[in-house]
Structure formats: C-alpha cells, structure tokens
mmCIF file of C-alpha atoms in Angstrom:
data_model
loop_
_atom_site.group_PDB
_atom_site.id
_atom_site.type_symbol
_atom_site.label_atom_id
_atom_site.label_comp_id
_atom_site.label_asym_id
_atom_site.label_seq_id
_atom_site.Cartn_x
_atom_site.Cartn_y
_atom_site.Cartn_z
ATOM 1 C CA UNK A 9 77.049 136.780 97.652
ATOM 2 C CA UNK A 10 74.043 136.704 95.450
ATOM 3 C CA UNK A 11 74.290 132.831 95.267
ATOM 4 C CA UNK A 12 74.536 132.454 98.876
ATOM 5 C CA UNK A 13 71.571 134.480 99.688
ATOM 6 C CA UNK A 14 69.265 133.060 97.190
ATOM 7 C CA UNK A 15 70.386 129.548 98.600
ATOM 8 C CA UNK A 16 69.463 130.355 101.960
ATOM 9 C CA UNK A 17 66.125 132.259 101.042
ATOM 10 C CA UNK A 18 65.401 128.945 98.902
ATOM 11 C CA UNK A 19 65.715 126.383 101.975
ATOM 12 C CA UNK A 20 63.864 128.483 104.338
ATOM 13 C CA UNK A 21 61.028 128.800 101.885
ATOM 14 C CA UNK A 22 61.568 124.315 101.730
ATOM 15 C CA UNK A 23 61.763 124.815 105.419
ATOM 16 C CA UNK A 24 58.265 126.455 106.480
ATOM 17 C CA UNK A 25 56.429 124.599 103.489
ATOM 18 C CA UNK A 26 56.489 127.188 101.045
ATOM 19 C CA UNK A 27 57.772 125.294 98.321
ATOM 20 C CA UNK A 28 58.700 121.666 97.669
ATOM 21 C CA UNK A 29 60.972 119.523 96.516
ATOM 22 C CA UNK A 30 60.413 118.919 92.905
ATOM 23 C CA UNK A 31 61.655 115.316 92.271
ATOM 24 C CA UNK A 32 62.044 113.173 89.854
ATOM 25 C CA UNK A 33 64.717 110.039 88.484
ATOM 26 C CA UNK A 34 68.063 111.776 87.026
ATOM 27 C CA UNK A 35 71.960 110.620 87.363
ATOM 28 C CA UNK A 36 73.819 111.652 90.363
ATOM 29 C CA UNK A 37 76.930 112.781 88.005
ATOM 30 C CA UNK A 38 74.844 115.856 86.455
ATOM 31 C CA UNK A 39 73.883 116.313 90.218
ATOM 32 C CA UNK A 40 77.409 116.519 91.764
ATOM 33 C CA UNK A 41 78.896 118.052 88.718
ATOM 34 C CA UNK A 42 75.795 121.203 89.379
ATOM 35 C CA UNK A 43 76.979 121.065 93.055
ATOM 36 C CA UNK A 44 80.413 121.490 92.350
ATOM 37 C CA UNK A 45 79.767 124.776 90.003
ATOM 38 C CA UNK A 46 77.561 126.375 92.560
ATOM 39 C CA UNK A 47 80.700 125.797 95.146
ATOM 40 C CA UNK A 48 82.897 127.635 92.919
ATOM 41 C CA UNK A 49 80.139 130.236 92.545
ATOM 42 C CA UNK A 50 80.256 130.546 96.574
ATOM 43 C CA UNK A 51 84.402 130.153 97.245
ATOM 44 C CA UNK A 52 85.691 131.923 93.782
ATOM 45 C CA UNK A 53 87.511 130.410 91.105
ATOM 46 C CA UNK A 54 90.922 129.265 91.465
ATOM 47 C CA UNK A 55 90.440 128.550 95.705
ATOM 48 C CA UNK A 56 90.241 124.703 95.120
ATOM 49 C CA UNK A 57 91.188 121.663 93.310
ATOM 50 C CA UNK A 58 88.478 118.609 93.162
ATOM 51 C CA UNK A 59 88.934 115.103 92.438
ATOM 52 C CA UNK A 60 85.778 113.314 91.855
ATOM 53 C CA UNK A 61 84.713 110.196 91.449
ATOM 54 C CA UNK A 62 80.435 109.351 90.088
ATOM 55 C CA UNK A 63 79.647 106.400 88.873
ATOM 56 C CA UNK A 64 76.170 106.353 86.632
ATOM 57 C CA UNK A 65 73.869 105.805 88.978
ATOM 58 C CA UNK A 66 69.766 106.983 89.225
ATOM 59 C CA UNK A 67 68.533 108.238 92.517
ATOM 60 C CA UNK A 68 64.774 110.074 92.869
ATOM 61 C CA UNK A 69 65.827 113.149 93.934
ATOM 62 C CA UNK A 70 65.560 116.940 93.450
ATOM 63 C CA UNK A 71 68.494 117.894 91.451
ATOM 64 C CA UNK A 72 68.377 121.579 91.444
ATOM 65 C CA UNK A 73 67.937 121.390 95.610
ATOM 66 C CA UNK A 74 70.479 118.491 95.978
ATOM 67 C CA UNK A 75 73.292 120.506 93.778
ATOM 68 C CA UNK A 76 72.432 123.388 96.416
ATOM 69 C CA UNK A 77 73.328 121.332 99.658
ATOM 70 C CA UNK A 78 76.258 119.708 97.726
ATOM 71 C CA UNK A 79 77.305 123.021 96.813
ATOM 72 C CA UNK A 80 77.467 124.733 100.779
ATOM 73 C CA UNK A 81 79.267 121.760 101.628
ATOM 74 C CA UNK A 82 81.795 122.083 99.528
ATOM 75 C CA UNK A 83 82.326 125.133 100.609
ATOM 76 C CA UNK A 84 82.191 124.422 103.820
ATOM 77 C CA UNK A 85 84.614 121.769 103.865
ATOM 78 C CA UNK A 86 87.126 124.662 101.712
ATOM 79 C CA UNK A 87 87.657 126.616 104.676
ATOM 80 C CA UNK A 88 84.950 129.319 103.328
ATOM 81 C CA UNK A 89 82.474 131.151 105.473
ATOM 82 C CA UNK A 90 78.900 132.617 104.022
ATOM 83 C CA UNK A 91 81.162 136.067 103.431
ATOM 84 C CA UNK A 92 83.242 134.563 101.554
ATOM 85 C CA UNK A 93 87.054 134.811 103.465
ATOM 86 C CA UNK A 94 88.736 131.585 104.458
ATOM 87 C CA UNK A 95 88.843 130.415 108.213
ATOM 88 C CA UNK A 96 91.754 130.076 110.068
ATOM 89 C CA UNK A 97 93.511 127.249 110.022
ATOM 90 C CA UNK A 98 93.807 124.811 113.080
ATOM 91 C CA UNK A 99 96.792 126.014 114.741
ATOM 92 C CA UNK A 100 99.634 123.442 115.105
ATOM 93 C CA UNK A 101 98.582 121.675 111.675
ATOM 94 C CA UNK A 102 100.710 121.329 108.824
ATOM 95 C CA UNK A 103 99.662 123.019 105.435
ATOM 96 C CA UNK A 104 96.278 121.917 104.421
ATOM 97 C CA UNK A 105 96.305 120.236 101.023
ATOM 98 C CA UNK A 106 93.573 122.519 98.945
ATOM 99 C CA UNK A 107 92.197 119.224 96.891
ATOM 100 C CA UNK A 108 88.169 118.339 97.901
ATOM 101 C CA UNK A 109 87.366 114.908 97.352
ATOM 102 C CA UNK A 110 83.757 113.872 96.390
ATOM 103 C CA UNK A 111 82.754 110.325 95.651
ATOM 104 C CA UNK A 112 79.262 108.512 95.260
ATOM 105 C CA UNK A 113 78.095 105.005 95.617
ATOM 106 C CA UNK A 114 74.921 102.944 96.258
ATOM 107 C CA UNK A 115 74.684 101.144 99.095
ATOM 108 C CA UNK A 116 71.901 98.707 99.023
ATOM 109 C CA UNK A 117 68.715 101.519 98.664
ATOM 110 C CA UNK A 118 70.029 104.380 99.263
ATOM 111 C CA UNK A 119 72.740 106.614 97.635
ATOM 112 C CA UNK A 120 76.199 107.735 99.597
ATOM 113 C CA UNK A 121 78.161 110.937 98.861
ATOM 114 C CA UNK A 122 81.149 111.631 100.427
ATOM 115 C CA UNK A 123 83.106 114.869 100.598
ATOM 116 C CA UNK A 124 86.483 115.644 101.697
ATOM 117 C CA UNK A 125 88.166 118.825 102.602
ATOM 118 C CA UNK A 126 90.986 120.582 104.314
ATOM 119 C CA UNK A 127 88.755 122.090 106.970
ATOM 120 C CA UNK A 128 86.250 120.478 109.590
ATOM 121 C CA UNK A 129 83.460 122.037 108.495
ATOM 122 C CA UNK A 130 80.824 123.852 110.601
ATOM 123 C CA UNK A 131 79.921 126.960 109.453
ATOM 124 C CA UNK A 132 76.826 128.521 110.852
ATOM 125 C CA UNK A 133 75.184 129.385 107.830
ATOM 126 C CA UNK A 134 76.375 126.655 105.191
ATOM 127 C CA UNK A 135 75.373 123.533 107.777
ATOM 128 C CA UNK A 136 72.037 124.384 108.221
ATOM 129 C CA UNK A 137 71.061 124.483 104.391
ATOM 130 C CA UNK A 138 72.501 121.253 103.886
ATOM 131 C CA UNK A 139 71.584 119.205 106.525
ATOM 132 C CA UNK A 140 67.697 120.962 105.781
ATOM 133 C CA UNK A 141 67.641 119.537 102.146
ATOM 134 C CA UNK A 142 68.925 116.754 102.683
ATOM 135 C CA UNK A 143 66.361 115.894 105.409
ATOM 136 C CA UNK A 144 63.916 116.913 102.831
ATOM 137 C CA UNK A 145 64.742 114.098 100.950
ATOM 138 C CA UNK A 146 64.312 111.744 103.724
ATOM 139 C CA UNK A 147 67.971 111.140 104.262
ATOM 140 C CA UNK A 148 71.095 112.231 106.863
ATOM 141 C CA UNK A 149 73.981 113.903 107.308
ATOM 142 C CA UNK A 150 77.240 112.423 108.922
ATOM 143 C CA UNK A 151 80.592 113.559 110.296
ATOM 144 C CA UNK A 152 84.015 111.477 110.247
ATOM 145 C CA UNK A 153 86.557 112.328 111.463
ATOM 146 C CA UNK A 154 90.056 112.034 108.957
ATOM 147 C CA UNK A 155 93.142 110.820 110.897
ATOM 148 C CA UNK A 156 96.294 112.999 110.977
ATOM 149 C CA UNK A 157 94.815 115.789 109.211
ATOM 150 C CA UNK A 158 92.675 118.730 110.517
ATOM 151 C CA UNK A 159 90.126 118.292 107.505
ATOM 152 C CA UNK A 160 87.007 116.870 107.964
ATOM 153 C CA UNK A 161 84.936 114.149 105.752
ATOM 154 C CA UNK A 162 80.827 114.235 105.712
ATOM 155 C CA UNK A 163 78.554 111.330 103.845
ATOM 156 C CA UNK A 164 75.171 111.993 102.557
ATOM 157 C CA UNK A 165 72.932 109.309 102.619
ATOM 158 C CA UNK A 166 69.668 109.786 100.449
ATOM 159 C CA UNK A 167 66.687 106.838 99.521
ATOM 160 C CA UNK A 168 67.165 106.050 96.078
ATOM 161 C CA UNK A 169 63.881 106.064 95.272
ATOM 162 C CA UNK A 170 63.189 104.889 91.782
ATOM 163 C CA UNK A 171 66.126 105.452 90.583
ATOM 164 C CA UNK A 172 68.698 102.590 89.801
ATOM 165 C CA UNK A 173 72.419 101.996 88.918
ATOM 166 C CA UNK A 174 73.224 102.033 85.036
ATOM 167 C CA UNK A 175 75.475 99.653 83.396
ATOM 168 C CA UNK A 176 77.766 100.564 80.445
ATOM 169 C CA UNK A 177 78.943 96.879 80.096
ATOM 170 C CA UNK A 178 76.308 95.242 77.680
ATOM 171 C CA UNK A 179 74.369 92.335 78.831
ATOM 172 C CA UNK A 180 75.430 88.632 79.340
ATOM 173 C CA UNK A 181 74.843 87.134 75.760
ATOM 174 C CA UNK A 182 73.084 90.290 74.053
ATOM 175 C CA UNK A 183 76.594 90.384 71.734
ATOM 176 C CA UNK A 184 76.787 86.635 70.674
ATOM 177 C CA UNK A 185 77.583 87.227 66.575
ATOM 178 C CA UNK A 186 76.542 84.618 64.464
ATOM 179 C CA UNK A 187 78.604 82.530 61.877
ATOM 180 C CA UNK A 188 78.755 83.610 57.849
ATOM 181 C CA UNK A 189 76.060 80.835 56.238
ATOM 182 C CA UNK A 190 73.214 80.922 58.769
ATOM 183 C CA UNK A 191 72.220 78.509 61.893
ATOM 184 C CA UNK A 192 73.743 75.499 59.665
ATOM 185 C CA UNK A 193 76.752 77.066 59.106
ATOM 186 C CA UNK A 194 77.007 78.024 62.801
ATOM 187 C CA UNK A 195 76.294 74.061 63.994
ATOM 188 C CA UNK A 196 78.471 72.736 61.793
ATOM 189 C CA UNK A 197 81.560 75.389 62.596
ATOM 190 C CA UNK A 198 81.869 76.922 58.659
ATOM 191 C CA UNK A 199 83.010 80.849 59.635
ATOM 192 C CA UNK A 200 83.633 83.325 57.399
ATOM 193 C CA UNK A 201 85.337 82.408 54.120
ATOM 194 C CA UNK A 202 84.892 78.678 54.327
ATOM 195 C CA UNK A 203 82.716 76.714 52.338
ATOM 196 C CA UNK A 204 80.307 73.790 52.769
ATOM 197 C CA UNK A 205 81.815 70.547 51.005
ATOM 198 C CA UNK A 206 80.111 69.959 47.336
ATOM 199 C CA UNK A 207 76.923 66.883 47.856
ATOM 200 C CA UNK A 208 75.950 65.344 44.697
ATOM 201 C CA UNK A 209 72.980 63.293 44.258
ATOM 202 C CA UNK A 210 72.531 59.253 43.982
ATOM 203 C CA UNK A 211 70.241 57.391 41.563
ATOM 204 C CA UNK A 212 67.170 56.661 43.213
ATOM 205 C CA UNK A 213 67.597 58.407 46.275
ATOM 206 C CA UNK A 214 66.167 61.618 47.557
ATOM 207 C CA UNK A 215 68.923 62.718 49.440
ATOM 208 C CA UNK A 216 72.750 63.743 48.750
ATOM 209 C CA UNK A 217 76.105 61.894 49.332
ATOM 210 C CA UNK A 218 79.347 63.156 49.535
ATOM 211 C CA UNK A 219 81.821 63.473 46.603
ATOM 212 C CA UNK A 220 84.280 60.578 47.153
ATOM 213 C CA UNK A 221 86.857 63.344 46.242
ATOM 214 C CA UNK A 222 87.957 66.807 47.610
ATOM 215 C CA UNK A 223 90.124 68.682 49.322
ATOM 216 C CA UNK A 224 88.152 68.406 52.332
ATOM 217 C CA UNK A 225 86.687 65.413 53.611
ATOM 218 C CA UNK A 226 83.721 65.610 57.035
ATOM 219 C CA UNK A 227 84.857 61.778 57.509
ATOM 220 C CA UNK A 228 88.056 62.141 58.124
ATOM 221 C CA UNK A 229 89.809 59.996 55.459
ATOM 222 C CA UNK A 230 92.239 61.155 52.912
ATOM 223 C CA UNK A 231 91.145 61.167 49.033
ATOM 224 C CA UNK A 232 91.305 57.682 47.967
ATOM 225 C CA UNK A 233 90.805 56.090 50.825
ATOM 226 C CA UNK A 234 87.249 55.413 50.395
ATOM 227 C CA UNK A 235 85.786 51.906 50.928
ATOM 228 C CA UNK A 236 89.275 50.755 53.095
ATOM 229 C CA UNK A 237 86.484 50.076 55.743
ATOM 230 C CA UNK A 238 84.833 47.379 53.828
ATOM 231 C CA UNK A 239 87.708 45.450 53.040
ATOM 232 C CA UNK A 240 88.672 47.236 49.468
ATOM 233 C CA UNK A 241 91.709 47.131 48.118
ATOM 234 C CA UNK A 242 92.639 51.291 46.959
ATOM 235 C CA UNK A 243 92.213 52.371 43.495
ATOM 236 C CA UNK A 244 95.382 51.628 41.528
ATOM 237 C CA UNK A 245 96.849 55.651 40.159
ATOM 238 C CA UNK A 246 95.906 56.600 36.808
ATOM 239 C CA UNK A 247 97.968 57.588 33.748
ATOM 240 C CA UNK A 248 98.409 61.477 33.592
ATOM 241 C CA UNK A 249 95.661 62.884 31.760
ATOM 242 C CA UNK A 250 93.476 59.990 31.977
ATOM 243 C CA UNK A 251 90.376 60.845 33.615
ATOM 244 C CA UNK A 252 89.121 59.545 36.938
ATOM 245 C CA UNK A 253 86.651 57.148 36.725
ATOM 246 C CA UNK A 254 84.026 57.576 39.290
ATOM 247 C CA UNK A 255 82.512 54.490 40.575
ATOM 248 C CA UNK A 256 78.631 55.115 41.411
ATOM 249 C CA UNK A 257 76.877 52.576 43.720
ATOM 250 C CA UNK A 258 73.719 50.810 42.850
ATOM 251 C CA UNK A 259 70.705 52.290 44.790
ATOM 252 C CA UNK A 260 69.969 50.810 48.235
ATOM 253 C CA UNK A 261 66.542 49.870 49.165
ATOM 254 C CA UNK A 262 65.503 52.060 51.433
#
C-alpha cells in the first residue's frame, strides 16, 4: 500500500507541474525489469508468472517514472485493484492462465511495449497513472483486444529520443584475422605453420631465384623437371651418395 500511494502522489505532482520528468538515454531491459519489481511490490509475491521478452535497445526516457507506469499496468492487467484483492473474474470464462506477457520492440522512432494479462484491465486508480506518464513522455496508450480469452493486451508507444538499438553481433569485417607471416604471407596464402620456399641469390643479379629443388615448388613442376620447357632433356639420376651437382646459369643482361 505504501508503493501504491507514493506512485499516485508522484504522478499527480508530474501532473500539475510540480516535478518533471528527469530523462536521459538508458536500455529498456533495466526499465521493464524495474517495472516488473514494482508490480510485484503492488500484487504480492507469488500472484503471477511473467515471461518477458527485451531486446537491448536505448530509448530517452525517464526510467524511474517509466518503471512506475509499467509497474500499475502490470498490475492491472493481474486482476489487482489499488487495495490489493483480485477482481472477479468474467463470468462464463474458463480459468485464466496467471502468466503476464511483456515484450518490447522499436518500430521505426519510437519504442513499443506490450503487456499481456488474464484480466482486461481498467482499474480506476492504476489507468490513470499510466496513461499520465506515459503522455509525459510524449507517447500513447492502446487497448487490444485478445481473442478467446477474457484478458486484455495494452502497447505503449514512446519517441525514442536519442536513444538507439544495440547490437551484440560485431560489425561486418571488424573480426577479419590476419595470416601468420604478415601482409605477404596473407597474399600469397602461407597460414600458420607453413613456410615460404628457400630463394637463393644469382651472380650478378640483385634479386633471388628459386632453388631448382624442394619439396615445394610455386611453379608447379615436380623436382627435376626444370628446363623441360626449353627443350632439355632431364638430368640423368645420380649414384647414391654422389652429390647433386647444381647447374648455375650465366647472368642475363638485364
């Protein structure tokens, strides 16, 4: 009972101008999560079951205020009047499942919360203090209507303001990992635990050439192949032990 009546003495001091709303950029999650306390504050513990559903999104809004009309509504949709008993049911209806729903998007620039109850809603004292903060902030309250069921569903609809909606998935090419070696290494495909083949250098020439053996050859060709292009006939095998010779060419003019 204390809740309720400093919740009601707080939006009639919002409503003649007293105070206002304090706002500033903060997540909607914190804000339903507040709201959803302060309705168990108003109903009592153990009177309903919530499934909710926030994704991270930034609104400009007041978040102690906001929690407040979030909270009555809850409540209000919970069968619960401002003394606390529970209404009586429609009669005719089957039994009313106890679960409130409460889920939040963004729709273009402003921010939607939805809650769902087992009861229509209406109460005399909880509607008024949430359809005054919410017009505070700029923004409306509406009724649907849930088919087959004698619950009701309202939206919220605030401005964003300068808030925005958060991403947890990191950003299009932000994670791009670079190969083992460098920007070489990358171009030419070397990852992790591979290495670049041996160069050796020519007589009378500033740059490298390739070894004409290895395990590994950039060209292509197997070991021993080299030349076959030009017409050359392939190195006859040597005796074992014999070492290879290597045949160097004479330096090209450049």
């Amino acid at each position: 009972m204390t809740a309720l009546v400093d919740n009601v003495l707080g939006y009639q001091r919002l409503d003649a101008g007293a105070e206002e709303l304090d706002k500033r950029v903060t997540l909607l999650d914190g804000v339903v999560s507040a709201g959803i306390d302060g309705a168990v504050e108003l109903i009592g513990p153990g009177r309903a079951q919530f499934a909710v559903h926030t994704p991270p999104i930034e609104a400009e809004v007041d978040p102690a205020r906001l929690a407040t009309a979030l909270a009555h509504l809850v409540a209000d949709v919970a069968g619960v009047d401002a003394t606390g008993r529970n209404r009586a049911a429609v009669p005719g209806a089957g039994p009313a499942d106890s679960t409130i729903v409460v889920a939040a998007a963004r729709r273009g620039d402003v921010v939607r919360i939805e809650v769902r109850g087992p009861y229509a809603g209406g109460d005399p004292v909880h509607g008024p203090v949430v359809r005054g903060i919410v017009a505070a902030h700029g923004g409306v309250v509406q009724t649907h209507e849930v088919p087959g069921t004698s619950g009701g569903a309202y939206v919220l609809e605030v401005p964003i303001g300068a808030g925005r909606a958060r991403s947890r998935r990191p950003l299009p090419g932000t994670t791009r990992r670079r190969a083992a070696g460098g920007p070489r290494a990358a171009r030419a495909g070397l990852g992790a635990g591979r290495r670049a083949p041996c160069r050796r250098s020519r007589p009378g020439h500033g740059g490298g050439r390739r070894a004409a053996e290895g395990p590994a050859r950039l060209d292509g060709r197997l070991p021993g192949e080299r030349g076959r292009d030009r017409g050359d006939a392939p190195p006859a095998p040597s005796p074992a032990g014999a070492a290879v010779p290597v045949r160097e060419e004479p330096p090209r003019p450049i």
